[in-house]
Coordinates of N, CA and C in Angstrom, one line a residue:
M1 N 23.0 -4.8 -18.4 CA 22.6 -3.8 -18.1 C 21.0 -3.7 -18.0
A2 N 20.2 -4.7 -17.7 CA 18.9 -4.0 -17.3 C 18.8 -4.2 -15.9
E3 N 19.8 -5.5 -15.1 CA 20.0 -6.0 -14.2 C 20.6 -4.2 -13.0
T4 N 21.1 -3.6 -14.1 CA 21.8 -2.3 -13.5 C 21.0 -1.1 -13.2
E5 N 20.1 -0.9 -14.4 CA 19.0 -0.6 -14.4 C 18.1 -0.6 -13.2
A6 N 17.7 -1.7 -12.9 CA 16.2 -1.9 -12.1 C 17.7 -2.3 -10.8
A7 N 18.5 -2.4 -10.5 CA 19.4 -1.9 -9.1 C 19.4 -1.2 -8.8
L8 N 19.8 -0.1 -9.6 CA 19.5 1.3 -9.4 C 17.9 2.2 -9.4
R9 N 16.6 1.5 -10.1 CA 15.5 2.4 -9.4 C 15.7 1.8 -8.2
T10 N 15.8 0.1 -7.8 CA 15.3 0.0 -6.4 C 15.9 1.0 -5.4
L11 N 17.4 1.3 -5.3 CA 18.3 2.1 -4.8 C 17.6 3.2 -4.5
A12 N 17.7 3.8 -5.8 CA 16.3 5.1 -5.8 C 15.6 5.2 -4.8
H13 N 14.2 4.4 -5.3 CA 13.4 4.2 -4.3 C 13.3 4.4 -2.8
N14 N 14.4 3.5 -2.5 CA 14.4 3.2 -0.7 C 15.3 4.6 -0.4
V15 N 16.5 4.9 -1.3 CA 16.6 5.9 -0.6 C 15.9 7.0 -0.1
R16 N 15.2 7.3 -1.0 CA 14.3 8.6 -1.0 C 13.1 8.0 0.5
A17 N 12.7 7.0 0.3 CA 12.2 5.9 1.5 C 12.2 6.3 3.0
A18 N 13.6 5.9 2.8 CA 14.3 6.1 3.8 C 14.3 7.6 4.2
R19 N 14.6 8.6 3.6 CA 15.4 10.0 4.0 C 13.8 10.4 4.0
V20 N 12.8 10.4 3.7 CA 11.3 10.8 3.9 C 10.7 10.3 5.4
R21 N 11.1 8.8 5.7 CA 10.7 8.3 6.9 C 11.3 9.2 7.5
A22 N 13.2 9.7 7.7 CA 13.9 10.1 9.0 C 13.2 11.9 8.8
G23 N 12.7 11.8 7.5 CA 12.3 13.4 7.9 C 12.8 14.3 7.5
L24 N 13.6 14.1 6.5 CA 15.1 14.8 6.1 C 14.8 15.2 4.8
S25 N 15.5 16.8 4.3 CA 15.4 17.1 3.1 C 16.7 16.7 2.3
L26 N 16.3 16.8 1.3 CA 17.9 16.4 0.1 C 19.1 17.5 0.9
D27 N 18.9 18.6 0.8 CA 19.6 19.4 1.5 C 20.3 18.8 3.1
E28 N 19.2 18.2 3.9 CA 19.9 18.1 5.3 C 20.8 16.7 5.5
L29 N 19.8 15.9 4.2 CA 20.2 14.8 4.0 C 22.1 14.3 3.6
G30 N 22.1 15.4 2.7 CA 23.1 15.5 2.1 C 24.5 16.1 2.6
R31 N 24.5 17.6 3.3 CA 25.2 18.1 4.9 C 25.5 16.7 6.0
R32 N 24.4 15.8 6.2 CA 24.6 15.3 7.0 C 25.8 13.8 6.7
A33 N 25.3 13.3 5.3 CA 26.1 11.9 4.9 C 27.8 12.7 3.9
K34 N 27.6 13.5 4.1 CA 28.4 14.7 2.8 C 28.6 14.1 1.9
V35 N 27.2 14.5 1.0 CA 27.1 13.5 -0.2 C 26.6 15.6 -1.2
S36 N 26.8 15.8 -1.9 CA 26.1 16.9 -2.8 C 24.9 16.4 -3.1
K37 N 23.8 17.7 -2.9 CA 22.2 17.6 -3.1 C 22.6 17.3 -4.8
G38 N 23.0 17.9 -5.9 CA 23.3 16.9 -7.1 C 23.2 15.8 -6.7
A39 N 24.2 14.8 -6.1 CA 24.4 13.5 -6.4 C 23.1 12.8 -5.8
L40 N 22.6 13.5 -4.8 CA 21.5 12.9 -4.5 C 20.2 12.8 -5.1
V41 N 20.0 14.3 -5.8 CA 19.0 14.6 -6.2 C 19.3 13.4 -8.0
G42 N 20.3 12.9 -8.4 CA 20.6 12.2 -9.1 C 20.2 10.7 -8.6
L43 N 21.0 10.8 -7.6 CA 20.5 9.2 -6.9 C 19.0 8.8 -6.9
E44 N 18.0 10.0 -6.1 CA 16.6 9.3 -6.1 C 15.6 9.5 -7.6
K45 N 16.6 10.2 -8.6 CA 16.3 9.6 -10.0 C 16.4 7.9 -10.5
A46 N 17.7 7.8 -9.9 CA 17.9 6.2 -10.6 C 18.9 6.9 -11.3
Q47 N 20.2 7.9 -11.2 CA 20.8 8.1 -12.5 C 22.4 8.0 -11.1
G48 N 23.1 8.2 -12.4 CA 24.7 8.4 -11.9 C 25.1 6.9 -11.1
N49 N 26.0 7.0 -10.9 CA 26.8 4.8 -10.0 C 27.3 5.3 -8.6
P50 N 26.4 5.5 -8.1 CA 27.3 6.0 -6.4 C 28.3 4.8 -5.6
N51 N 29.1 5.2 -5.0 CA 30.1 4.8 -5.1 C 29.9 4.0 -3.8
F52 N 30.8 3.0 -3.2 CA 30.2 2.3 -2.3 C 30.4 3.2 -1.0
A53 N 31.9 3.8 -0.4 CA 32.1 4.6 0.7 C 30.3 5.9 0.4
T54 N 29.8 6.1 -0.4 CA 28.5 6.9 -0.8 C 27.6 6.4 0.2
L55 N 27.1 5.0 -0.4 CA 26.0 4.2 0.1 C 26.3 3.9 1.9
V56 N 27.6 3.6 2.5 CA 27.9 3.8 3.6 C 27.4 4.5 4.3
R57 N 28.2 6.3 3.8 CA 27.8 7.0 4.6 C 25.8 7.2 4.5
L58 N 25.8 7.5 3.4 CA 23.8 7.6 3.1 C 23.1 6.1 4.2
A59 N 23.7 5.4 4.2 CA 23.3 4.2 5.3 C 23.3 4.4 6.7
D60 N 24.6 5.0 7.4 CA 24.7 5.4 8.3 C 23.8 6.2 8.5
T61 N 23.6 7.3 8.3 CA 22.7 9.0 8.3 C 21.5 8.8 8.3
L62 N 21.0 7.6 7.7 CA 19.2 7.0 7.6 C 19.6 6.2 8.5
G63 N 20.4 5.5 9.3 CA 20.2 4.2 10.7 C 20.2 3.3 9.9
V64 N 20.1 2.7 8.8 CA 19.7 1.8 8.0 C 20.9 1.0 7.2
S65 N 20.8 -0.5 7.4 CA 22.0 -0.9 6.4 C 22.2 -0.5 5.4
V66 N 23.2 -0.7 4.4 CA 23.5 -0.6 3.2 C 22.4 -1.8 2.4
S67 N 22.4 -2.7 2.9 CA 21.4 -3.7 2.0 C 20.2 -3.1 1.9
V68 N 19.6 -2.7 2.9 CA 18.4 -2.1 3.1 C 18.2 -0.9 1.6
L69 N 19.5 -0.4 1.8 CA 18.9 0.6 0.2 C 19.1 0.0 -0.7
M70 N 20.0 -1.0 -0.8 CA 19.7 -2.2 -2.2 C 18.8 -3.1 -2.4
E71 N 18.1 -4.0 -1.5 CA 17.5 -5.0 -1.7 C 15.7 -4.5 -2.1
G72 N 15.2 -5.7 -3.1 CA 13.7 -5.0 -2.9 C 12.8 -6.1 -1.8
R73 N 11.7 -5.8 -2.0 CA 10.8 -7.2 -0.9 C 11.4 -8.0 -0.8
P74 N 11.7 -8.7 0.3 CA 12.0 -10.3 0.4 C 10.7 -11.1 0.5
E75 N 10.9 -11.9 -0.1 CA 9.6 -12.9 -0.9 C 9.4 -13.8 -0.4
E76 N 10.5 -14.8 -0.1 CA 10.4 -16.3 1.0 C 11.1 -15.7 2.4
R77 N 10.7 -16.9 3.3 CA 11.6 -16.4 4.4 C 12.8 -17.2 4.3
V78 N 13.0 -18.4 3.6 CA 14.7 -18.4 3.3 C 15.1 -17.8 1.9
R79 N 16.3 -17.0 2.2 CA 16.9 -16.4 1.3 C 18.5 -17.5 0.7
V80 N 18.7 -17.8 -0.3 CA 19.9 -18.4 -0.4 C 20.3 -17.7 -1.9
V81 N 21.6 -16.6 -1.5 CA 22.8 -16.1 -2.5 C 23.7 -16.9 -2.6
G82 N 23.8 -16.8 -4.1 CA 25.4 -16.9 -4.3 C 26.1 -15.4 -4.5
A83 N 27.4 -16.0 -5.0 CA 28.2 -14.5 -4.8 C 28.2 -14.1 -6.4
G84 N 28.0 -14.4 -7.1 CA 27.6 -14.3 -8.7 C 26.5 -13.4 -8.6
A85 N 25.4 -13.8 -7.8 CA 24.2 -13.2 -7.8 C 24.5 -11.5 -7.5
V86 N 25.6 -11.1 -6.8 CA 25.6 -9.5 -6.4 C 26.6 -8.7 -6.8
M87 N 26.5 -7.8 -7.1 CA 27.5 -7.2 -8.1 C 28.4 -6.8 -6.6
P88 N 29.5 -6.6 -7.0 CA 30.5 -6.3 -5.9 C 30.2 -4.4 -5.8
L89 N 30.5 -4.2 -4.8 CA 30.3 -2.4 -4.3 C 31.8 -2.0 -4.0
W90 N 32.5 -2.3 -4.0 CA 33.8 -2.0 -4.0 C 34.5 -3.5 -4.7
K91 N 35.3 -2.6 -6.0 CA 36.6 -3.4 -6.4 C 37.6 -2.3 -6.7
G92 N 38.9 -3.1 -5.9 CA 40.0 -2.5 -5.8 C 40.9 -2.3 -7.2
E93 N 42.2 -1.7 -7.5 CA 42.8 -1.8 -8.8 C 43.5 -2.8 -8.9
R94 N 43.7 -3.6 -7.8 CA 45.0 -5.0 -7.9 C 43.5 -6.5 -8.1
G95 N 42.2 -6.2 -8.4 CA 41.4 -7.3 -8.2 C 40.7 -7.6 -6.6
S96 N 41.2 -7.0 -5.7 CA 40.1 -7.3 -4.1 C 38.8 -6.7 -4.9
E97 N 37.6 -7.0 -3.7 CA 36.6 -6.9 -3.9 C 35.9 -7.3 -2.9
A98 N 34.2 -6.3 -2.8 CA 33.4 -6.6 -1.7 C 32.1 -6.6 -2.1
R99 N 31.2 -7.8 -1.6 CA 29.9 -8.3 -2.3 C 29.1 -8.1 -0.5
L100 N 28.1 -7.2 -0.9 CA 27.4 -7.5 0.1 C 26.6 -8.6 0.1
M101 N 26.8 -9.7 0.7 CA 25.4 -11.0 0.4 C 24.1 -10.9 1.1
L102 N 23.9 -10.3 2.0 CA 22.7 -10.4 2.6 C 22.4 -9.2 3.6
T103 N 21.6 -9.1 4.3 CA 21.1 -9.0 5.6 C 20.3 -9.7 6.4
T104 N 20.6 -9.7 7.7 CA 19.4 -10.2 8.4 C 18.7 -9.4 8.8
S105 N 16.8 -9.4 9.2 CA 16.4 -8.5 9.0 C 16.4 -8.5 10.9
G106 N 15.2 -7.9 11.5 CA 14.6 -7.5 12.7 C 15.2 -6.3 13.2
P107 N 14.9 -6.0 14.4 CA 15.3 -5.1 14.8 C 16.6 -4.5 14.8
A108 N 17.9 -5.9 15.4 CA 19.1 -5.2 14.6 C 19.9 -6.2 14.1
A109 N 19.5 -6.1 12.9 CA 20.2 -6.5 11.4 C 21.5 -6.7 11.5
T110 N 22.2 -7.9 10.9 CA 23.5 -8.1 10.9 C 23.6 -8.5 9.2
E111 N 24.6 -7.3 8.7 CA 25.1 -7.8 7.1 C 26.2 -8.4 7.0
V112 N 25.8 -9.5 6.1 CA 27.2 -10.3 5.5 C 27.3 -10.3 4.5
W113 N 29.1 -9.8 4.5 CA 29.9 -9.5 3.3 C 31.0 -10.8 2.9
R114 N 31.3 -11.0 1.5 CA 32.2 -12.0 1.1 C 33.3 -10.5 0.5
W115 N 34.6 -10.5 1.2 CA 35.8 -10.1 0.5 C 37.0 -11.0 0.1
T116 N 37.5 -10.3 -1.3 CA 38.8 -10.5 -1.1 C 39.5 -9.8 -1.4
L117 N 41.2 -9.8 -1.1 CA 41.8 -8.7 -0.9 C 43.6 -9.5 -1.3
E118 N 43.7 -8.7 -1.6 CA 44.9 -9.4 -2.6 C 45.9 -8.7 -2.1
P119 N 47.5 -8.7 -1.8 CA 48.0 -8.8 -0.7 C 48.6 -7.4 -1.5
G120 N 49.0 -6.4 0.0 CA 49.4 -4.8 -0.3 C 48.0 -4.1 -0.4
E121 N 47.0 -4.6 -1.4 CA 45.4 -3.7 -1.1 C 44.9 -3.6 0.2
E122 N 44.0 -2.5 0.2 CA 43.7 -2.0 1.4 C 42.4 -1.2 1.0
Y123 N 41.1 -1.3 1.9 CA 40.2 -0.8 1.5 C 40.1 0.5 3.2
P124 N 40.0 1.7 3.6 CA 40.0 2.4 4.5 C 38.4 3.0 4.9
S125 N 37.5 2.4 5.6 CA 36.4 2.7 6.3 C 36.5 4.0 7.0
H126 N 35.7 4.4 7.0 CA 34.9 5.8 7.9 C 34.5 4.9 8.9
P127 N 34.9 5.5 9.7 CA 33.9 5.2 11.3 C 32.2 5.0 11.2
H128 N 32.0 3.8 11.6 CA 30.5 4.1 11.6 C 29.5 4.4 12.3
Q129 N 28.4 4.6 12.3 CA 27.5 4.9 13.9 C 27.7 4.1 15.0
A130 N 27.7 5.0 16.2 CA 27.8 4.6 17.6 C 27.2 3.1 17.7
G131 N 27.5 2.1 18.1 CA 26.9 1.1 18.3 C 26.9 -0.2 17.2
V132 N 28.2 0.1 16.1 CA 27.9 -0.9 15.4 C 29.3 -1.7 15.6
T133 N 29.3 -2.9 15.4 CA 30.3 -3.9 15.7 C 30.6 -4.1 14.3
E134 N 31.6 -5.2 14.3 CA 32.2 -6.0 12.8 C 32.8 -7.2 13.4
T135 N 32.7 -7.9 12.8 CA 33.5 -9.0 12.6 C 34.7 -9.8 11.0
V136 N 35.6 -10.0 11.3 CA 36.4 -10.3 10.1 C 36.7 -11.8 10.5
S137 N 36.5 -12.9 9.6 CA 36.6 -14.2 9.9 C 37.1 -14.6 8.3
V138 N 38.6 -15.2 8.5 CA 39.6 -15.3 7.7 C 39.1 -16.7 7.2
T139 N 39.1 -17.3 5.7 CA 38.7 -18.1 5.1 C 40.1 -18.7 4.4
A140 N 40.4 -18.0 3.7 CA 42.4 -18.5 3.4 C 43.1 -17.4 2.5
G141 N 44.3 -17.3 3.4 CA 44.7 -16.0 3.1 C 45.5 -15.8 4.4
E142 N 45.9 -14.3 4.3 CA 45.9 -13.1 5.7 C 45.5 -11.7 5.5
M143 N 45.5 -11.2 6.2 CA 44.9 -10.1 6.5 C 45.6 -9.2 7.5
V144 N 45.4 -7.7 7.2 CA 45.7 -6.9 8.4 C 44.7 -6.4 8.9
L145 N 44.2 -6.1 9.7 CA 43.3 -5.3 10.4 C 44.0 -3.7 11.4
V146 N 43.4 -2.7 10.5 CA 43.7 -1.6 11.1 C 42.6 -1.0 11.9
V147 N 42.5 -1.1 13.3 CA 41.8 0.0 13.9 C 42.3 1.1 14.8
D148 N 42.1 2.4 14.5 CA 42.7 3.5 15.1 C 44.1 3.3 15.5
G149 N 44.5 3.1 13.9 CA 46.1 2.8 14.1 C 47.1 1.9 14.0
A150 N 46.1 0.8 15.1 CA 46.9 -0.2 15.4 C 46.6 -1.5 14.6
E151 N 47.9 -2.2 14.2 CA 47.7 -3.4 13.1 C 47.2 -4.5 13.7
H152 N 46.2 -5.5 13.7 CA 46.5 -7.1 14.3 C 46.2 -7.9 12.7
P153 N 46.9 -8.6 12.7 CA 47.4 -10.0 12.0 C 46.5 -10.5 11.8
V154 N 45.1 -11.8 10.5 CA 44.1 -11.8 10.5 C 44.3 -13.2 9.9
R155 N 45.0 -14.3 10.7 CA 45.1 -15.5 9.3 C 43.7 -16.3 8.8
A156 N 43.7 -17.0 8.0 CA 43.2 -18.1 8.5 C 43.0 -18.7 8.9
G157 N 41.8 -19.2 9.2 CA 41.1 -19.9 10.9 C 40.8 -18.7 11.9
Q158 N 40.9 -17.9 11.7 CA 41.2 -16.9 12.9 C 39.9 -15.7 12.9
T159 N 39.1 -15.2 13.4 CA 38.6 -14.2 13.2 C 38.3 -13.0 14.4
A160 N 37.9 -12.0 13.7 CA 38.8 -10.3 14.8 C 36.9 -10.1 14.9
A161 N 36.7 -9.4 15.6 CA 36.0 -8.6 16.0 C 36.0 -7.2 16.7
F162 N 35.8 -6.1 16.4 CA 36.1 -4.9 16.9 C 34.5 -3.7 16.8
D163 N 34.8 -2.9 17.5 CA 33.9 -1.8 17.2 C 33.9 -1.2 16.0
G164 N 33.1 -0.8 15.3 CA 33.1 -0.5 13.8 C 33.2 1.7 14.1
D165 N 32.9 1.8 15.2 CA 32.3 3.6 15.4 C 33.8 4.2 15.7
T166 N 34.5 3.9 14.9 CA 36.2 3.9 15.0 C 36.7 3.7 12.7
S167 N 37.8 4.6 13.1 CA 38.5 4.3 11.9 C 39.4 2.9 11.5
H168 N 39.1 2.4 10.6 CA 39.4 0.7 10.3 C 39.9 1.1 9.1
T169 N 40.4 -0.2 8.7 CA 41.3 -0.4 7.5 C 41.1 -1.8 7.2
Y170 N 41.1 -2.5 6.7 CA 41.1 -4.4 5.8 C 42.7 -3.6 4.1
R171 N 43.5 -4.9 4.8 CA 44.4 -4.9 4.1 C 45.5 -6.2 4.1
G172 N 45.5 -6.6 2.4 CA 46.1 -7.8 2.2 C 46.8 -8.1 2.6
A173 N 47.6 -9.6 2.7 CA 49.1 -9.5 3.2 C 49.1 -10.5 2.6
G174 N 50.5 -11.3 2.9 CA 51.1 -12.3 2.5 C 51.3 -12.4 1.4
T175 N 51.3 -13.3 0.1 CA 51.1 -14.1 -0.8 C 50.7 -13.8 -1.5
G176 N 49.4 -14.8 -1.4 CA 47.8 -14.9 -2.0 C 46.8 -14.5 -1.9
T177 N 46.0 -14.6 -2.3 CA 44.7 -13.6 -1.8 C 43.8 -14.5 -0.8
C178 N 43.6 -13.1 0.1 CA 42.9 -13.2 1.3 C 41.2 -13.4 1.1
H179 N 41.2 -14.8 1.7 CA 39.4 -14.1 1.1 C 38.6 -14.1 2.8
L180 N 37.7 -13.9 2.7 CA 37.1 -13.4 4.8 C 35.7 -13.2 4.4
I181 N 35.2 -13.1 5.7 CA 33.4 -13.4 5.1 C 33.5 -12.1 6.8
M182 N 32.6 -11.1 6.9 CA 32.8 -9.6 7.2 C 31.7 -10.0 7.6
T183 N 31.1 -9.7 8.9 CA 29.8 -9.2 9.7 C 30.1 -8.0 9.8
V184 N 28.7 -7.5 9.4 CA 28.6 -6.1 10.4 C 26.9 -6.1 11.5
H185 N 27.3 -5.9 12.6 CA 26.0 -6.1 13.7 C 25.4 -4.6 14.0
L186 N 24.9 -4.3 13.4 CA 23.9 -2.5 13.6 C 23.1 -3.1 15.0
P187 N 23.2 -1.6 15.4 CA 22.3 -1.5 16.9 C 20.7 -1.8 16.2
P188 N 19.9 -2.0 17.3 CA 18.8 -1.7 17.8 C 18.6 -0.8 16.4
G189 N 17.5 -0.6 15.7 CA 17.2 0.8 15.3 C 16.3 1.1 14.1
P190 N 15.8 1.8 13.6 CA 14.6 1.7 12.2 C 15.3 1.0 11.1
A191 N 14.5 0.3 10.8 CA 15.4 -0.8 9.9 C 14.3 -0.4 8.1

């Protein structure tokens, strides 16, 4: 419970700081990110439990990565992160999950995600900001990547890359759990 409270305090601080840097009022951030002002007020007070889609919309609107909103200050030049050290940001009803492992620093950051997708379970993602590209590398099992309505099977040992500024969905396929590493490459901009 203490870890959750600390994570919410960090998130609250980072959202508020990014909003102030962007020169946005709570009303304007809420309008642009499609998040209610009440939810933003609660979030900036470290109250509530924002879902994954809300975090992505806020990050996109503020021009930062999701992990910039969630991480404390980097304390070392080398970071080693185990899957058990980070909480899932999305959990499906059948056991699928997505964990943001880390984000590289620099003017064009890259998020590294670890996903599991159960057969038939899917996560529909809204389009990201212009210039975002994604890759999915399947390490076990198989999935279907849907981009602009077109289905692309991706199996173990294969990697797919696509522009993330269009609608896209990740769907588990086959008979077993699909394991994949997803990277989100953000365009240069404010960090």
